[in-house]
PDB file of C-alpha atoms in Angstrom:
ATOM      1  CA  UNK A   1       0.000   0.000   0.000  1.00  0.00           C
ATOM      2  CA  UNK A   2       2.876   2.436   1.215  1.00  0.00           C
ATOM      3  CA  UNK A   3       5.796   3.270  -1.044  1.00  0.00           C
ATOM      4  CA  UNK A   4       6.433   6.233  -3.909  1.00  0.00           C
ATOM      5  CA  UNK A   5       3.831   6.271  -5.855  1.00  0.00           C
ATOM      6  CA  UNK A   6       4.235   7.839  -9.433  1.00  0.00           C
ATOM      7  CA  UNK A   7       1.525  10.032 -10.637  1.00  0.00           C
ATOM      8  CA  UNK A   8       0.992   9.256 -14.233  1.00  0.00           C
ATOM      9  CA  UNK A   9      -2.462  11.411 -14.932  1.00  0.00           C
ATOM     10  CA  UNK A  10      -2.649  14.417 -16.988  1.00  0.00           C
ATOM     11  CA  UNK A  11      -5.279  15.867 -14.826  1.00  0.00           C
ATOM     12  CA  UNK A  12      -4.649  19.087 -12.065  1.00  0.00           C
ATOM     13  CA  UNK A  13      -5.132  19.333  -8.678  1.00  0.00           C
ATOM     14  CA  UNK A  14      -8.317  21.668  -8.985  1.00  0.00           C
ATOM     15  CA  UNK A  15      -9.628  19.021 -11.335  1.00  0.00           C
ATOM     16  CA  UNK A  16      -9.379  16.221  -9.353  1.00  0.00           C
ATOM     17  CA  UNK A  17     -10.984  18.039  -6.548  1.00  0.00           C
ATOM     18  CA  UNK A  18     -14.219  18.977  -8.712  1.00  0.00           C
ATOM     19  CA  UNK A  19     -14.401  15.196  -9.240  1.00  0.00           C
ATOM     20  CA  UNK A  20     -15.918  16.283 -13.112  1.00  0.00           C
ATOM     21  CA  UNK A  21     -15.076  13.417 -15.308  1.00  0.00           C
ATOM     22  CA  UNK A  22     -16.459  12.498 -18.469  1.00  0.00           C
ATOM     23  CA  UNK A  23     -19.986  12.669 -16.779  1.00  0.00           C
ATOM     24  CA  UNK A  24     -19.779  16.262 -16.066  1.00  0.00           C
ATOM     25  CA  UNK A  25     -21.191  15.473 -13.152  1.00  0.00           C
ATOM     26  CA  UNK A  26     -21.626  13.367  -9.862  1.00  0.00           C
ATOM     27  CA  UNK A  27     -23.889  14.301  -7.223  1.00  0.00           C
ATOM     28  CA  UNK A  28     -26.861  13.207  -9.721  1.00  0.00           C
ATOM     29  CA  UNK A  29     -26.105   9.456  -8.356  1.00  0.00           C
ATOM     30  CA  UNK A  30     -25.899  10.642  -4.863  1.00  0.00           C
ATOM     31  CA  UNK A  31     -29.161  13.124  -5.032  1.00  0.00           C
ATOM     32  CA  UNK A  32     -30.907  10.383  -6.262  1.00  0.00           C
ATOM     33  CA  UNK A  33     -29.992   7.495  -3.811  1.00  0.00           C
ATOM     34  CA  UNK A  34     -31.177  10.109  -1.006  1.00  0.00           C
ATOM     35  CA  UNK A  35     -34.198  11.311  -2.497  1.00  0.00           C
ATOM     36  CA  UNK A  36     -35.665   7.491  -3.141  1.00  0.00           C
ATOM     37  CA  UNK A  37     -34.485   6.658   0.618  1.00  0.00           C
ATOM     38  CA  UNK A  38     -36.436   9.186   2.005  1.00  0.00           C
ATOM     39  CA  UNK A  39     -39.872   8.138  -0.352  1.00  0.00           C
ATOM     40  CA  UNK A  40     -39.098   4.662   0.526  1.00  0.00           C
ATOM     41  CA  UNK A  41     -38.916   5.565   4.594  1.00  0.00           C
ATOM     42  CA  UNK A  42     -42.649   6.539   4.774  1.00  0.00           C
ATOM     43  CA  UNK A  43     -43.586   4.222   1.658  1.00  0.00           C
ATOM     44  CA  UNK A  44     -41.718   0.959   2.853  1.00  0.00           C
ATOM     45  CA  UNK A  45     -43.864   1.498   6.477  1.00  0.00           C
ATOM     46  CA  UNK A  46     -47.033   1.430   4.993  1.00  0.00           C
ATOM     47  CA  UNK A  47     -46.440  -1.845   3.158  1.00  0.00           C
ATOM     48  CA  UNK A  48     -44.762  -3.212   6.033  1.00  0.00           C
ATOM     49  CA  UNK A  49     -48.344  -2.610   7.938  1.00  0.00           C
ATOM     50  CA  UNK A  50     -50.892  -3.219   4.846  1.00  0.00           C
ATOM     51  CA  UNK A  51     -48.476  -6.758   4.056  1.00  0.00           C
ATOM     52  CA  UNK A  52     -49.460  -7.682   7.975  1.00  0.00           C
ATOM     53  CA  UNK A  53     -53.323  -6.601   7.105  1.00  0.00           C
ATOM     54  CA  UNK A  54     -53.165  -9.021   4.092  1.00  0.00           C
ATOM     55  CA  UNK A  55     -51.543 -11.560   5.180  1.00  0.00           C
ATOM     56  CA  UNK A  56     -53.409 -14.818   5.224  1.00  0.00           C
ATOM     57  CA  UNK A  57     -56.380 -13.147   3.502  1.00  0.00           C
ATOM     58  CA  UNK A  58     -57.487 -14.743   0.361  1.00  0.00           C
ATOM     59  CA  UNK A  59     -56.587 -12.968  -3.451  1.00  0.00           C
ATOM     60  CA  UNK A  60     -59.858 -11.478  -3.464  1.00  0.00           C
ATOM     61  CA  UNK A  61     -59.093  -9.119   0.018  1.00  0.00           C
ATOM     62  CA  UNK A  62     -55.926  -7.992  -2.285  1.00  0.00           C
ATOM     63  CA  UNK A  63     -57.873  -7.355  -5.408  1.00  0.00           C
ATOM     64  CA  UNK A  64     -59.817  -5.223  -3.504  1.00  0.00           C
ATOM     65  CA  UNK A  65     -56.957  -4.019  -1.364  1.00  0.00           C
ATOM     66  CA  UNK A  66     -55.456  -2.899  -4.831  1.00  0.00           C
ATOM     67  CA  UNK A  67     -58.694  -2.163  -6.505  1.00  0.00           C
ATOM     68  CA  UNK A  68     -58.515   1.908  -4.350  1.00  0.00           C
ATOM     69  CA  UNK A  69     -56.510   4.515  -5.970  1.00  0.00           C
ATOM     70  CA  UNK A  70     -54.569   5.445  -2.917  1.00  0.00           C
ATOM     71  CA  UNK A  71     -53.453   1.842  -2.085  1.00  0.00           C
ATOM     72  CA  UNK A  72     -52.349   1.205  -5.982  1.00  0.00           C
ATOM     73  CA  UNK A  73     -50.436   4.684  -6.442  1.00  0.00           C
ATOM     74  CA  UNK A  74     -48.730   3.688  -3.206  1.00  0.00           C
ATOM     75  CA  UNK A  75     -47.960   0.837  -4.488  1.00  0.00           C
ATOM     76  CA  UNK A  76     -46.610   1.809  -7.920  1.00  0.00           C
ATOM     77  CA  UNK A  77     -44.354   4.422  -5.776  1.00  0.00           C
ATOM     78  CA  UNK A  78     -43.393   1.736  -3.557  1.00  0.00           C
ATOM     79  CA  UNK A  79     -41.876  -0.098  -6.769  1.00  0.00           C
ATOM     80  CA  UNK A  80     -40.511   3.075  -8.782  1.00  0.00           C
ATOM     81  CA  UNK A  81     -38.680   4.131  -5.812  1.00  0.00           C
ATOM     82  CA  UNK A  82     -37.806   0.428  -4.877  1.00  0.00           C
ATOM     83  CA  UNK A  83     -36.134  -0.658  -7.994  1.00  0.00           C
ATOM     84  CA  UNK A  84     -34.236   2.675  -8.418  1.00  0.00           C
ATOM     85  CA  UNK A  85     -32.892   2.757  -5.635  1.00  0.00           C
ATOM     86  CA  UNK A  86     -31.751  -0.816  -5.696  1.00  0.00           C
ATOM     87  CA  UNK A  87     -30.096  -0.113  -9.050  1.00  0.00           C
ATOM     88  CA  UNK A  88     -28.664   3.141  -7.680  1.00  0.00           C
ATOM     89  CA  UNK A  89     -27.593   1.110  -4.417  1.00  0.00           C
ATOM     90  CA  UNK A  90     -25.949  -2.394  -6.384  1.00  0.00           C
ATOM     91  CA  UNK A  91     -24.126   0.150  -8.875  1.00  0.00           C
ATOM     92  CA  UNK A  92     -22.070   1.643  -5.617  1.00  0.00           C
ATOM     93  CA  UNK A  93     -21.410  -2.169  -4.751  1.00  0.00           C
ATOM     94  CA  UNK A  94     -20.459  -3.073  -7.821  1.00  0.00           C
ATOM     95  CA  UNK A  95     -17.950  -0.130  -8.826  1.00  0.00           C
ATOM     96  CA  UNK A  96     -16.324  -0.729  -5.501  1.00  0.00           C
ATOM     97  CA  UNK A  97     -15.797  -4.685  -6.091  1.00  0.00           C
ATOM     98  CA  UNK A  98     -15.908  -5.020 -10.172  1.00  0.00           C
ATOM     99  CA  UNK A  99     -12.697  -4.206 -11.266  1.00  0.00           C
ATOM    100  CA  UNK A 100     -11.722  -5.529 -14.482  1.00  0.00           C
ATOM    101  CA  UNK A 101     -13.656  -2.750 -16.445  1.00  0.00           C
ATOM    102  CA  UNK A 102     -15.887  -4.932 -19.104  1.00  0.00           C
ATOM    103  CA  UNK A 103     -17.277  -7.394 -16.135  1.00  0.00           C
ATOM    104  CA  UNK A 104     -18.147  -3.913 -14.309  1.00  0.00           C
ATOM    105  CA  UNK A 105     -19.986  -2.324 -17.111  1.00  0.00           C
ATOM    106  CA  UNK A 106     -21.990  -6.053 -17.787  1.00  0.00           C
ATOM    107  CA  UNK A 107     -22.971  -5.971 -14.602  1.00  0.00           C
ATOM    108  CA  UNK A 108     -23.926  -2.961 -14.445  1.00  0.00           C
ATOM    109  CA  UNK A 109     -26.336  -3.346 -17.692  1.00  0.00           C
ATOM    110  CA  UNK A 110     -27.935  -7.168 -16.674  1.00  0.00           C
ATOM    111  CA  UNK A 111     -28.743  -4.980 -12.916  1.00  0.00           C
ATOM    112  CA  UNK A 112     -30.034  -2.250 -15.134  1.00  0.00           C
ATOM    113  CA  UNK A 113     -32.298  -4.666 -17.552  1.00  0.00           C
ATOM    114  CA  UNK A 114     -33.214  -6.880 -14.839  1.00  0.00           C
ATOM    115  CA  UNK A 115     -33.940  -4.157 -12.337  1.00  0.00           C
ATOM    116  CA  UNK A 116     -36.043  -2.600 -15.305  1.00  0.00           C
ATOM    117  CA  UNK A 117     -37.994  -5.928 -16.070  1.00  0.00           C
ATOM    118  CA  UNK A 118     -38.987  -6.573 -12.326  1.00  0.00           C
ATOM    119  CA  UNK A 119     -40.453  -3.078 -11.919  1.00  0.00           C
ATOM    120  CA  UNK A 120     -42.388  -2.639 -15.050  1.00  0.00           C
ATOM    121  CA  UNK A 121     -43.861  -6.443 -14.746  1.00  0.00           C
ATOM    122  CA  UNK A 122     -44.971  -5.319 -11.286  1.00  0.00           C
ATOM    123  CA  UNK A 123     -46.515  -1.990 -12.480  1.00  0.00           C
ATOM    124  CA  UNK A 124     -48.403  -4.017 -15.022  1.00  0.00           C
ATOM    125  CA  UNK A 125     -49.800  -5.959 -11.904  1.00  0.00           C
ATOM    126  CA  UNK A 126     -50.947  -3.499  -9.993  1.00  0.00           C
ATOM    127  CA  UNK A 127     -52.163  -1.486 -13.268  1.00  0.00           C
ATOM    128  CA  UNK A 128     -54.238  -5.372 -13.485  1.00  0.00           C
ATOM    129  CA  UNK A 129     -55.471  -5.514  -9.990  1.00  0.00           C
ATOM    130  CA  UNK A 130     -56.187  -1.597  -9.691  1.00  0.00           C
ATOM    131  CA  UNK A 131     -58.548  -1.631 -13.031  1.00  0.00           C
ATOM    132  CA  UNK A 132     -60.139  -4.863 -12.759  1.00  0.00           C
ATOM    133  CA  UNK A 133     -59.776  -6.222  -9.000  1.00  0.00           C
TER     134      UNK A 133
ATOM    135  CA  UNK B   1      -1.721   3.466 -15.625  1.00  0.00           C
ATOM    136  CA  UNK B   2      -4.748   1.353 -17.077  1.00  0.00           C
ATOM    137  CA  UNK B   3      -7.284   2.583 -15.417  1.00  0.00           C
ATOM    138  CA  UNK B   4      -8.310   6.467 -14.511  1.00  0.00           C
ATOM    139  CA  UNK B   5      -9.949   5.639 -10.896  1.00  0.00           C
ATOM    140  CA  UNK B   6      -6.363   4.487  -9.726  1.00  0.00           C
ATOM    141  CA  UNK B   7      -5.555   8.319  -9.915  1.00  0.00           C
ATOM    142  CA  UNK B   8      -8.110   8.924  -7.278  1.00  0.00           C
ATOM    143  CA  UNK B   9      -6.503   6.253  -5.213  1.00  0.00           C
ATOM    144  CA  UNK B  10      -3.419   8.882  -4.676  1.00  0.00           C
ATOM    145  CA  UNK B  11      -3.077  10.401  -1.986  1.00  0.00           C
ATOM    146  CA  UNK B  12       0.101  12.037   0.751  1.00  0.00           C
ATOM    147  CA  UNK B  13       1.186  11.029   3.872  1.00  0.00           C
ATOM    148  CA  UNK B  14       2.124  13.898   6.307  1.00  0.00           C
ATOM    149  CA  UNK B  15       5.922  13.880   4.893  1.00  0.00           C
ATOM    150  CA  UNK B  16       4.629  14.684   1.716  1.00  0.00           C
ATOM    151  CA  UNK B  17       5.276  11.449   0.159  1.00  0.00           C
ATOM    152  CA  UNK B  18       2.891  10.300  -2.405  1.00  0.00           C
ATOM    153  CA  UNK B  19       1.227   6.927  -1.662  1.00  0.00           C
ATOM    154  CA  UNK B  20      -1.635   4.593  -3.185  1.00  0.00           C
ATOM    155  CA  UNK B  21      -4.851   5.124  -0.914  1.00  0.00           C
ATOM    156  CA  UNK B  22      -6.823   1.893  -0.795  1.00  0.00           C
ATOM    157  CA  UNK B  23     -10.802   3.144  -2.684  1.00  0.00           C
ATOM    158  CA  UNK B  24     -13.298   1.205  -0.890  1.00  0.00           C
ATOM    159  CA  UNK B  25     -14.081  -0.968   2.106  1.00  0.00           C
ATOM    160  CA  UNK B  26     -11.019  -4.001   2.088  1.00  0.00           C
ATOM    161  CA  UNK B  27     -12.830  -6.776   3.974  1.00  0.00           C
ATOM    162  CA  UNK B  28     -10.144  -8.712   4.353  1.00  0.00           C
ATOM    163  CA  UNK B  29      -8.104  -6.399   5.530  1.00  0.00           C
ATOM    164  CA  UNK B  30      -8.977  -3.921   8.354  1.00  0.00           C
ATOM    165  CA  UNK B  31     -10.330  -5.186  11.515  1.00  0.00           C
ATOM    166  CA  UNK B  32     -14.257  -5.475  12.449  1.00  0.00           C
ATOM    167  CA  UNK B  33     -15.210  -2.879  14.459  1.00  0.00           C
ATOM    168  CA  UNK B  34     -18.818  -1.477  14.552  1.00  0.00           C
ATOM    169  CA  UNK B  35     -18.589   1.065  12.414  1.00  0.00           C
ATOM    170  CA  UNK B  36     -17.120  -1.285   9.418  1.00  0.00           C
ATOM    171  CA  UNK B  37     -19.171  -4.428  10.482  1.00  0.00           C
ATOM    172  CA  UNK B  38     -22.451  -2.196  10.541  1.00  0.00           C
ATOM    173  CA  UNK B  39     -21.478  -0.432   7.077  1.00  0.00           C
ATOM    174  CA  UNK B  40     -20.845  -4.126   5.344  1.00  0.00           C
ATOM    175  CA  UNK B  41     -24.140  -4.828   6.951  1.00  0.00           C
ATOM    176  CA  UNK B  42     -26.169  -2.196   5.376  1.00  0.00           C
ATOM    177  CA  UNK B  43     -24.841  -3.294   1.887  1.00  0.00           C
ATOM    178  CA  UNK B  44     -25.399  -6.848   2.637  1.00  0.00           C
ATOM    179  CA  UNK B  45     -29.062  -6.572   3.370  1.00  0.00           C
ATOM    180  CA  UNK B  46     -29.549  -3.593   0.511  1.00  0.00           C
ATOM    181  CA  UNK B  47     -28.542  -6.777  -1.627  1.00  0.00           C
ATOM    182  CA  UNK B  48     -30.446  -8.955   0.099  1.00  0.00           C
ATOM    183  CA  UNK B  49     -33.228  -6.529  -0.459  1.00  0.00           C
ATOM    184  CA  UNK B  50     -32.879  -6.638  -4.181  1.00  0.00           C
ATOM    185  CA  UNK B  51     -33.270 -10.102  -4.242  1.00  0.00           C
ATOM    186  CA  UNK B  52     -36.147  -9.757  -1.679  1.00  0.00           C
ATOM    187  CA  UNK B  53     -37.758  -7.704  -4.641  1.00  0.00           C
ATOM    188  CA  UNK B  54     -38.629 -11.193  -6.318  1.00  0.00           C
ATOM    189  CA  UNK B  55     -41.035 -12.296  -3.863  1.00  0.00           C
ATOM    190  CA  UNK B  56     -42.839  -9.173  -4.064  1.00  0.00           C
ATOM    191  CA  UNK B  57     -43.043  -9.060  -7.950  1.00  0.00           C
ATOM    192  CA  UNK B  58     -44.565 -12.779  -8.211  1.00  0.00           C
ATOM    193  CA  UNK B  59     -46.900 -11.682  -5.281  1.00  0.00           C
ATOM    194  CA  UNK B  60     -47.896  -8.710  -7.126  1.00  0.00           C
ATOM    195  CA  UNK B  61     -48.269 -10.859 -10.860  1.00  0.00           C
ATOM    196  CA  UNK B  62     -50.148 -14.068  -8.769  1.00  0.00           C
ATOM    197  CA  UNK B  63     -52.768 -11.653  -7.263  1.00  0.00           C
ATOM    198  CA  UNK B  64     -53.374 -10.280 -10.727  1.00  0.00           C
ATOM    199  CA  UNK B  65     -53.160 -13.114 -12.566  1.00  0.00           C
ATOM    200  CA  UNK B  66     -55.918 -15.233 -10.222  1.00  0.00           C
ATOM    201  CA  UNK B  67     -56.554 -17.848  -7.032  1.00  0.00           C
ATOM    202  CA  UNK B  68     -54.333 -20.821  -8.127  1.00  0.00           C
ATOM    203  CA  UNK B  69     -51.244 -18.213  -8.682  1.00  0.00           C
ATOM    204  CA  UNK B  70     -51.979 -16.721  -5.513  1.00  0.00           C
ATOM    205  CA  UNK B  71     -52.511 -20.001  -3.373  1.00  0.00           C
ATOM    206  CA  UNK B  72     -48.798 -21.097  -5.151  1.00  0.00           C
ATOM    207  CA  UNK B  73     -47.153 -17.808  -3.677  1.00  0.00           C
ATOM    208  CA  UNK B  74     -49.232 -18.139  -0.200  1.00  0.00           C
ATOM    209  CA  UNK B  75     -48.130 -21.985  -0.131  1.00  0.00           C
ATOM    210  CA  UNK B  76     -44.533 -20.740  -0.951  1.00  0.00           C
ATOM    211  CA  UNK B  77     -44.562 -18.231   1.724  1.00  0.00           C
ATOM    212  CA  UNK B  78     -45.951 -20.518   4.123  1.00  0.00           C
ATOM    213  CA  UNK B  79     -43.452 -23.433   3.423  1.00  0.00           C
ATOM    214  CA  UNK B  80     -40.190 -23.663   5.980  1.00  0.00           C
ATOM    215  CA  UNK B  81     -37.700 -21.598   3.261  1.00  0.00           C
ATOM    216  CA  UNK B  82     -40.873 -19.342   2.850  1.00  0.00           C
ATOM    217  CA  UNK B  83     -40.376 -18.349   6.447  1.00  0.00           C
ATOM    218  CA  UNK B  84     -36.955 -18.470   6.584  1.00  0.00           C
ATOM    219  CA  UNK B  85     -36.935 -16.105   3.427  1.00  0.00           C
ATOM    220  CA  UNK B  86     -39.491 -14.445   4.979  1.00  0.00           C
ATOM    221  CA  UNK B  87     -37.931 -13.852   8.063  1.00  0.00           C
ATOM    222  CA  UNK B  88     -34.254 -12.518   6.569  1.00  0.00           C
ATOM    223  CA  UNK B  89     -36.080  -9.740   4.261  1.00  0.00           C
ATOM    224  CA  UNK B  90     -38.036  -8.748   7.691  1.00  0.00           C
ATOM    225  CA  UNK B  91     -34.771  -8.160   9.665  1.00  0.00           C
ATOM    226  CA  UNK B  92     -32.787  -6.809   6.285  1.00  0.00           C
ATOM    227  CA  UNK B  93     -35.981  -4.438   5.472  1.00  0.00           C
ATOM    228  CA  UNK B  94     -35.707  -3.287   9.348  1.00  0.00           C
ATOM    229  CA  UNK B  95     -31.937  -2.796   9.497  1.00  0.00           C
ATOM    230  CA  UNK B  96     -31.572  -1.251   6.254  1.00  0.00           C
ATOM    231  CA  UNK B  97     -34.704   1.312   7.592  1.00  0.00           C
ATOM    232  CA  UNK B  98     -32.663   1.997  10.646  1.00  0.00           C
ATOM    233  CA  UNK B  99     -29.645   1.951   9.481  1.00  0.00           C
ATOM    234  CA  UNK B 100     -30.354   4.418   6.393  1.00  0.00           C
ATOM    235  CA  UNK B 101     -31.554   6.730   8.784  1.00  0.00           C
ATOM    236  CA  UNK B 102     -28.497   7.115  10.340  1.00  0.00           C
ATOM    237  CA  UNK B 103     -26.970   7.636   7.210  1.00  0.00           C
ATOM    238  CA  UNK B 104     -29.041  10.179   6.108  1.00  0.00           C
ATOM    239  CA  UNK B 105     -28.379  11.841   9.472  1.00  0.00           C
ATOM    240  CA  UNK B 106     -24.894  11.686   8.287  1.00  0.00           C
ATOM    241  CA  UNK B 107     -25.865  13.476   5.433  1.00  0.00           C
ATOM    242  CA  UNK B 108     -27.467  15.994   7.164  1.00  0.00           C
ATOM    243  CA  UNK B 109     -24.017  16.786   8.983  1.00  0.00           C
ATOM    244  CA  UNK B 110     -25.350  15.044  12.341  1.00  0.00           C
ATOM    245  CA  UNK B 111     -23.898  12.603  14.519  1.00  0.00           C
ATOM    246  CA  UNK B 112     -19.896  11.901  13.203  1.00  0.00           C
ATOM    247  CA  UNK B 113     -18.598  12.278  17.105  1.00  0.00           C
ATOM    248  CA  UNK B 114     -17.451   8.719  17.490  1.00  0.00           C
ATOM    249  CA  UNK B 115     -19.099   7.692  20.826  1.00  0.00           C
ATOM    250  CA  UNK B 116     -22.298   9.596  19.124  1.00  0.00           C
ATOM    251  CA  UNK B 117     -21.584   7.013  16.075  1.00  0.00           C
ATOM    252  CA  UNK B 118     -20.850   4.014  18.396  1.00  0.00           C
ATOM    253  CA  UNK B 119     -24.256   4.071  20.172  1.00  0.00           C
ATOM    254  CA  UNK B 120     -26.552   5.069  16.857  1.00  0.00           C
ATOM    255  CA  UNK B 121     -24.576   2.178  15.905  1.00  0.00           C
ATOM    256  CA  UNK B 122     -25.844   0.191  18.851  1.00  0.00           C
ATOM    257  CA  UNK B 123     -29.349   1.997  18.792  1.00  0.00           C
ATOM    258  CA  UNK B 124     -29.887   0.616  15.591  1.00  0.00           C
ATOM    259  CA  UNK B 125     -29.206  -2.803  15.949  1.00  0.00           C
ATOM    260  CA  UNK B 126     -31.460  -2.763  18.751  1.00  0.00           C
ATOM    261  CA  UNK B 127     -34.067  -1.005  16.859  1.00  0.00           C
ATOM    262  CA  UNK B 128     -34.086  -4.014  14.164  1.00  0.00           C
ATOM    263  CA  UNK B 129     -34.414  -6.674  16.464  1.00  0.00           C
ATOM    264  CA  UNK B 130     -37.130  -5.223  18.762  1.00  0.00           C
ATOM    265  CA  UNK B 131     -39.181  -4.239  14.821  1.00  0.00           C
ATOM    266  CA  UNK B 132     -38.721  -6.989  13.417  1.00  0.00           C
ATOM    267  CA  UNK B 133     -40.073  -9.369  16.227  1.00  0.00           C
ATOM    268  CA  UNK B 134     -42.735  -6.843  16.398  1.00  0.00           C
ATOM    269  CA  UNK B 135     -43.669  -7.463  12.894  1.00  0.00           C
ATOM    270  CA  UNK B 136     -43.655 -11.304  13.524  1.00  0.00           C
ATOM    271  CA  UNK B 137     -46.084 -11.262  16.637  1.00  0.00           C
ATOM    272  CA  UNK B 138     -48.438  -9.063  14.475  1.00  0.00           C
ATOM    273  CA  UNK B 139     -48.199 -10.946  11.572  1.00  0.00           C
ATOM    274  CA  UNK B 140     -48.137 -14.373  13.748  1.00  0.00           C
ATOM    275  CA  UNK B 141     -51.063 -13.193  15.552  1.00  0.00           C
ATOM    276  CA  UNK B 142     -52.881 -12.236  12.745  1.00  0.00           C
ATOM    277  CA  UNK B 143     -52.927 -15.599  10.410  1.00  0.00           C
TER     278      UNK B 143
END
């Protein structure tokens, strides 16, 4: 870890403070990350106690469950703010433990597609259940 | 150089000598203390999490799709890795709750005085266990 180290980047001092890479930018990422963590703190409660009113009911108490605006909005946020966050959250992970470049960037893609997949088959549920429940 | 992060790796020690900074968390390397163990922790169980989000997007499809998806899904849930399953996304959903409170108190520029960081650190640990046995008597109770 210790020893001379030789700097070999044309980059300055000033630059490498700003942190502005090819992205032009950075806190995006990190703005983002908060902002779902706070929509999931209030959002991840009230499934938490409508999952413990459900549970053990039959379909139809769900259908009907879903079948109010209020409770299917909630639960669309719930799974926007879910699924970006996750993908915001395994990125971080994954930066800090992929290393060889290409196995970084297709894992970050299958989290992207997958993460992508999950959420909009689970919108199309609760669009199902909210319009016809 | 081969790859441009290592030059955010560099860093000097107070001599003024320039050294390679490690970039993230080395497990292997430093020893557990709270802070580390409970930082590891919150990644583990955002990951844990993720995969959590499975079970909620073949609830989600079974109770739209109709009664024999849903009874597979309620069989599943009730089945011994059902609960087990069940029972890890409880405590990870909990700690990861607590836990990303603290952080964002952290964000908020509260709470970096190390004894203030060792018992949040304690406080939420605490907090998990007491919710999430919470959420098992009501749910328990409630079947």
């Amino acid at each position: 870890m210790s020893g001379i180290t030789k700097i070999a980047v044309m980059r300055s001092q000033l630059g490498r403070v700003r942190g502005l890479g090819a992205a032009h930018g950075g806190t995006h990422h990190w703005w983002a990350q908060r902002l779902t963590a706070l929509a999931l703190l209030p959002l991840s409660l009230w499934f938490v106690l409508s999952v413990l009113r459900l549970g053990g009911l039959p379909r139809s108490a769900v259908a009907h469950f879903a079948s109010h605006p209020v409770n299917a909005a909630l639960l669309a946020g719930l799974v926007l703010a879910t699924f970006h966050h996750a993908q915001l959250g395994l990125q971080v992970i994954v930066d800090d433990y992929v290393h060889h470049e290409r196995a970084r960037m297709a894992t970050l893609l299958a989290i992207r597609g997958v993460a992508a997949l999950l959420g909009l088959i689970a919108l199309f549920a609760i669009g199902r259940l909210a319009f016809s429940g | 150089m081969t790859d441009t992060r290592e030059a955010l790796m560099v860093g000097r020690t107070s001599d003024g000598r320039l050294v390679q900074r490690p970039l993230s968390p080395h497990l292997q390397v430093y020893r557990p203390q709270i802070t580390s163990v409970l930082s590891i922790l919150h990644r583990a169980t955002g990951i844990a999490l993720s995969a959590g989000t499975l079970l909620l997007v073949w609830w989600l499809v079974a109770a739209a799709r109709g009664d024999a998806a849903y009874a597979a899904v309620a069989g599943f849930v009730r089945s011994p890795l059902g609960i087990l399953l069940l029972f890890g996304w409880t405590a990870s959903l909990w700690y990861h709750f607590c836990a990303g409170l603290r952080h964002l108190a952290w964000d908020a520029g509260v709470g970096y005085e190390l004894p203030t960081m060792h018992r949040s650190g304690r406080a939420v640990l605490i907090a998990t266990a007491v919710l999430t046995l919470l959420t098992w008597i009501v749910g328990v109770a409630a079947m």
